[in-house]
Amino acid sequence: MKKIRAIVIGTGIWGLGVSAYTGSFFIPLIKNLKEQANLVLFLVVMPLVWLGTKLYYQAGQRTHGYWVGQSFLLTAVALDALITVPFLVIPNGGSHYEFFTSLGFWIIALEFLSIPSLYYYTKVYTGAVKTN
């Protein structure tokens, strides 16, 4: 497994996800902006993780998708703990505990693990993606 490659791609996924989450507050479509931002993040994470997984496998890797997803997830969790929570959550009255125990966090974590696994079984395992 190319760990540095997975961490770099995971950082990109995290950055684009945080940008989408934050940007959604500037376009109010529903009354509850926090709920709207969580919905946007839920929807944006799916194609971001799929694209990130596709980029990871372009290097000819055959690592199981679960491990790729776990690398993406652990990268995002570390960046959330170091950046998102201290600069976006705590100033708005939240905490690390509240952030990491919320249902929305765990649903998105499930996306980070299941989407690369799905990609692996549909593209890599079946031989649809050329690997070295």
XYZ file of N, CA and C in Angstrom:
396
model
N 0.846 -1.184 0.000
C 0.000 0.000 0.000
C 0.882 1.235 0.000
N 0.532 2.174 -0.835
C 1.232 3.456 -0.898
C 0.599 4.392 0.131
N 1.179 4.422 1.329
C 0.584 5.189 2.430
C 0.599 6.686 2.183
N 1.725 7.201 1.695
C 1.818 8.645 1.448
C 0.793 9.062 0.397
N 0.648 8.259 -0.650
C -0.340 8.553 -1.693
C -1.749 8.597 -1.089
N -2.077 7.630 -0.253
C -3.402 7.586 0.379
C -3.615 8.794 1.296
N -2.583 9.188 2.030
C -2.699 10.341 2.933
C -2.883 11.630 2.142
N -2.140 11.792 1.054
C -2.275 12.997 0.226
C -3.676 13.069 -0.379
N -4.152 11.969 -0.916
C -5.501 11.946 -1.496
C -6.542 12.169 -0.402
N -6.360 11.535 0.758
C -7.275 11.734 1.880
C -7.322 13.183 2.333
N -6.175 13.858 2.308
C -6.129 15.277 2.665
C -6.924 16.107 1.662
N -6.816 15.774 0.391
C -7.598 16.474 -0.633
C -9.090 16.269 -0.449
N -9.479 15.032 -0.158
C -10.898 14.734 0.097
C -11.391 15.547 1.281
N -10.606 15.545 2.355
C -10.977 16.302 3.557
C -11.124 17.788 3.238
N -10.155 18.351 2.514
C -10.186 19.781 2.199
C -11.399 20.171 1.371
N -11.696 19.376 0.358
C -12.870 19.663 -0.471
C -14.166 19.463 0.319
N -14.187 18.456 1.192
C -15.370 18.227 2.027
C -15.626 19.372 2.995
N -14.574 19.839 3.658
C -14.712 20.964 4.590
C -15.140 22.218 3.829
N -14.598 22.413 2.641
C -14.981 23.573 1.829
C -16.461 23.516 1.455
N -16.937 22.349 1.047
C -18.353 22.198 0.698
C -19.240 22.418 1.920
N -18.822 21.844 3.060
C -19.582 21.998 4.306
C -19.681 23.475 4.675
N -18.551 24.165 4.680
C -18.520 25.577 5.068
C -19.260 26.435 4.047
N -19.048 26.157 2.780
C -19.702 26.935 1.729
C -21.208 26.813 1.727
N -21.716 25.683 2.196
C -23.165 25.485 2.196
C -23.885 26.448 3.145
N -23.163 27.001 4.109
C -23.779 27.966 5.023
C -24.092 29.290 4.315
N -23.432 29.568 3.193
C -23.624 30.820 2.482
C -24.781 30.777 1.490
N -25.344 29.585 1.273
C -26.477 29.435 0.359
C -27.611 28.749 1.130
N -28.357 29.515 1.916
C -29.415 28.896 2.733
C -30.591 28.409 1.887
N -30.802 27.099 1.927
C -31.924 26.494 1.214
C -33.003 26.006 2.176
N -32.586 25.649 3.394
C -33.531 25.240 4.428
C -33.241 26.057 5.687
N -34.173 26.050 6.617
C -34.016 26.877 7.816
C -32.851 26.435 8.706
N -32.695 25.143 8.874
C -31.638 24.631 9.737
C -30.341 24.505 8.926
N -29.481 25.505 9.018
C -28.263 25.534 8.209
C -27.281 24.431 8.577
N -27.256 24.037 9.846
C -26.352 22.955 10.251
C -26.797 21.634 9.617
N -28.088 21.400 9.610
C -28.629 20.194 8.973
C -28.351 20.215 7.468
N -28.514 21.389 6.855
C -28.219 21.540 5.439
C -26.749 21.236 5.154
N -25.853 21.766 5.981
C -24.420 21.546 5.782
C -24.069 20.068 5.927
N -24.680 19.395 6.884
C -24.431 17.957 7.049
C -24.939 17.162 5.852
N -26.075 17.554 5.310
C -26.618 16.886 4.121
C -25.698 17.108 2.914
N -25.229 18.337 2.755
C -24.306 18.636 1.659
C -23.045 17.801 1.807
N -22.504 17.732 3.010
C -21.292 16.941 3.235
C -21.540 15.468 2.923
N -22.670 14.939 3.375
C -23.022 13.551 3.103
C -23.044 13.282 1.596
N -23.641 14.192 0.832
C -23.759 14.012 -0.611
C -22.432 14.236 -1.340
N -21.632 15.160 -0.870
C -20.366 15.488 -1.531
C -19.297 14.429 -1.269
N -19.335 13.814 -0.097
C -18.307 12.833 0.257
C -18.344 11.629 -0.691
N -19.513 11.231 -1.125
C -19.602 10.048 -1.995
C -18.777 10.187 -3.271
N -19.001 11.207 -4.097
C -18.173 11.310 -5.304
C -16.712 11.648 -5.005
N -16.456 12.397 -3.933
C -15.072 12.716 -3.588
C -14.277 11.460 -3.234
N -14.863 10.587 -2.428
C -14.162 9.367 -2.039
C -14.030 8.435 -3.240
N -15.052 8.361 -4.086
C -14.971 7.528 -5.293
C -13.836 8.027 -6.185
N -13.784 9.341 -6.421
C -12.724 9.910 -7.248
C -11.355 9.703 -6.607
N -11.259 9.915 -5.290
C -9.999 9.696 -4.591
C -9.535 8.258 -4.690
N -10.468 7.334 -4.600
C -10.135 5.918 -4.729
C -9.661 5.614 -6.143
N -10.330 6.192 -7.120
C -9.926 6.008 -8.515
C -8.498 6.526 -8.720
N -8.199 7.689 -8.154
C -6.845 8.240 -8.260
C -5.826 7.330 -7.586
N -6.189 6.775 -6.455
C -5.273 5.886 -5.737
C -4.934 4.663 -6.586
N -5.921 4.071 -7.191
C -5.697 2.846 -7.966
C -5.054 3.100 -9.325
N -4.976 4.337 -9.782
C -4.298 4.633 -11.042
C -2.809 4.316 -10.965
N -2.274 4.228 -9.758
C -0.851 3.910 -9.594
C -0.601 2.412 -9.695
N -1.647 1.633 -10.004
C -1.475 0.202 -10.179
C -1.515 -0.598 -8.892
N -2.104 -0.047 -7.863
C -2.193 -0.750 -6.581
C -3.286 -1.806 -6.603
N -3.141 -2.815 -5.763
C -4.166 -3.848 -5.611
C -4.607 -3.985 -4.152
N -4.263 -3.022 -3.338
C -4.659 -3.015 -1.929
C -6.176 -3.073 -1.830
N -6.690 -3.829 -0.878
C -8.139 -3.925 -0.690
C -8.707 -2.538 -0.399
N -9.862 -2.262 -0.945
C -10.511 -0.967 -0.799
C -10.767 -0.565 0.636
N -11.012 -1.549 1.506
C -11.241 -1.214 2.914
C -10.039 -0.485 3.493
N -8.829 -0.954 3.167
C -7.621 -0.344 3.726
C -7.376 1.036 3.129
N -7.729 1.202 1.873
C -7.631 2.522 1.250
C -8.597 3.476 1.950
N -9.835 3.033 2.137
C -10.836 3.847 2.827
C -10.436 4.161 4.251
N -9.848 3.179 4.921
C -9.414 3.420 6.296
C -8.313 4.482 6.334
N -7.428 4.464 5.355
C -6.383 5.492 5.286
C -6.991 6.874 5.057
N -7.960 6.950 4.143
C -8.649 8.221 3.905
C -9.349 8.694 5.180
N -10.047 7.768 5.843
C -10.794 8.112 7.052
C -9.875 8.580 8.169
N -8.796 7.853 8.430
C -7.888 8.241 9.507
C -7.225 9.582 9.219
N -6.949 9.862 7.951
C -6.410 11.168 7.582
C -7.421 12.259 7.891
N -8.670 12.042 7.491
C -9.720 13.032 7.735
C -9.975 13.221 9.225
N -9.957 12.130 9.991
C -10.182 12.231 11.439
C -9.069 13.042 12.100
N -7.832 12.783 11.706
C -6.708 13.534 12.275
C -6.831 15.019 11.945
N -7.160 15.335 10.708
C -7.307 16.740 10.315
C -8.516 17.386 10.991
N -9.585 16.625 11.166
C -10.742 17.144 11.908
C -10.356 17.465 13.346
N -9.623 16.562 13.977
C -9.231 16.767 15.378
C -8.293 17.958 15.535
N -7.409 18.155 14.545
C -6.409 19.215 14.647
C -6.864 20.562 14.090
N -7.782 20.548 13.115
C -8.156 21.797 12.443
C -9.654 22.094 12.532
N -10.484 21.155 12.060
C -11.925 21.425 11.975
C -12.537 21.731 13.334
N -12.298 20.861 14.299
C -12.934 21.054 15.607
C -12.417 22.321 16.298
N -11.097 22.520 16.405
C -10.640 23.738 17.096
C -11.038 25.049 16.415
N -11.099 25.066 15.086
C -11.347 26.334 14.398
C -12.782 26.538 13.926
N -13.555 25.479 13.774
C -14.933 25.626 13.299
C -15.978 25.183 14.311
N -15.689 24.152 15.083
C -16.703 23.599 15.989
C -16.661 24.266 17.359
N -15.491 24.324 17.973
C -15.376 24.895 19.320
C -15.801 26.366 19.365
N -15.426 27.203 18.395
C -15.897 28.603 18.448
C -17.419 28.742 18.378
N -18.094 27.722 17.868
C -19.557 27.749 17.793
C -20.211 26.967 18.921
N -19.466 26.704 19.995
C -20.032 26.075 21.178
C -19.954 24.560 21.208
N -19.277 23.929 20.265
C -19.166 22.475 20.245
C -17.914 22.002 20.958
N -17.651 20.712 20.842
C -16.471 20.119 21.477
C -16.009 18.928 20.634
N -14.798 18.457 20.941
C -14.312 17.258 20.272
C -15.263 16.085 20.529
N -15.689 15.942 21.780
C -16.576 14.837 22.145
C -17.871 14.894 21.335
N -18.471 16.067 21.283
C -19.728 16.231 20.547
C -19.533 15.923 19.063
N -18.435 16.387 18.484
C -18.163 16.181 17.072
C -17.979 14.705 16.744
N -17.133 14.029 17.527
C -16.782 12.645 17.199
C -17.806 11.613 17.663
N -18.806 12.034 18.412
C -19.855 11.094 18.809
C -21.173 11.352 18.078
N -21.186 12.307 17.169
C -22.429 12.599 16.454
C -22.713 11.516 15.409
N -23.971 11.264 15.182
C -24.394 10.259 14.207
C -23.908 10.617 12.808
N -23.948 11.902 12.467
C -23.498 12.343 11.152
C -22.042 11.999 10.890
N -21.214 12.133 11.902
C -19.793 11.786 11.759
C -19.647 10.315 11.412
N -20.373 9.456 12.096
C -20.237 8.010 11.882
C -20.847 7.563 10.557
N -21.880 8.248 10.098
C -22.434 7.931 8.780
C -21.409 8.261 7.697
N -20.760 9.406 7.824
C -19.740 9.785 6.851
C -18.526 8.869 6.963
N -18.187 8.447 8.178
C -17.093 7.483 8.341
C -17.422 6.180 7.607
N -18.669 5.765 7.669
C -19.100 4.569 6.945
C -18.948 4.760 5.433
N -19.244 5.955 4.959
C -19.033 6.250 3.535
C -17.549 6.111 3.169
N -16.686 6.628 4.023
C -15.246 6.556 3.768
C -14.753 5.110 3.680
N -15.393 4.201 4.384
C -14.977 2.800 4.353
C -15.678 1.997 3.269
N -16.947 2.265 3.037
C -17.716 1.435 2.102
C -17.481 1.795 0.641
N -17.306 3.053 0.329
C -17.143 3.448 -1.068
C -15.862 2.892 -1.675
N -14.697 2.992 -1.008
C -13.502 2.353 -1.583
C -13.636 0.833 -1.688
N -14.334 0.219 -0.746
C -14.561 -1.230 -0.834
C -15.416 -1.557 -2.047
N -16.452 -0.773 -2.266
C -17.307 -0.961 -3.441
C -16.500 -0.756 -4.719
N -15.673 0.279 -4.743
C -14.827 0.528 -5.918
C -13.899 -0.655 -6.159
N -13.303 -1.142 -5.085
C -12.380 -2.277 -5.200
C -13.075 -3.480 -5.840
N -14.246 -3.823 -5.330
C -14.932 -5.017 -5.845
C -15.488 -4.827 -7.249
N -15.832 -3.596 -7.622
C -16.394 -3.385 -8.953
C -15.338 -3.094 -10.016
N -14.199 -2.557 -9.618
C -13.204 -2.147 -10.608
C -11.885 -2.911 -10.516
N -11.372 -3.109 -9.326
C -10.038 -3.706 -9.167
C -10.127 -5.225 -9.125
N -10.971 -5.749 -8.288
C -11.101 -7.193 -8.103
C -11.556 -7.883 -9.385
N -12.429 -7.213 -10.111
C -12.943 -7.785 -11.355
C -11.988 -7.592 -12.532
N -10.954 -6.788 -12.339
C -9.979 -6.548 -13.391
C -10.346 -5.430 -14.337
N -11.356 -4.629 -13.983
C -11.764 -3.517 -14.845
C -10.711 -2.411 -14.863
N -9.887 -2.325 -13.816
C -8.812 -1.346 -13.743
C -7.506 -2.095 -13.934
N -6.685 -1.600 -14.843
C -5.387 -2.233 -15.083
C -4.453 -1.938 -13.915
N -3.840 -2.981 -13.384
C -2.854 -2.815 -12.322
C -1.570 -3.482 -12.750
N -0.489 -3.043 -12.150
C 0.837 -3.616 -12.490
C 1.046 -4.949 -11.824
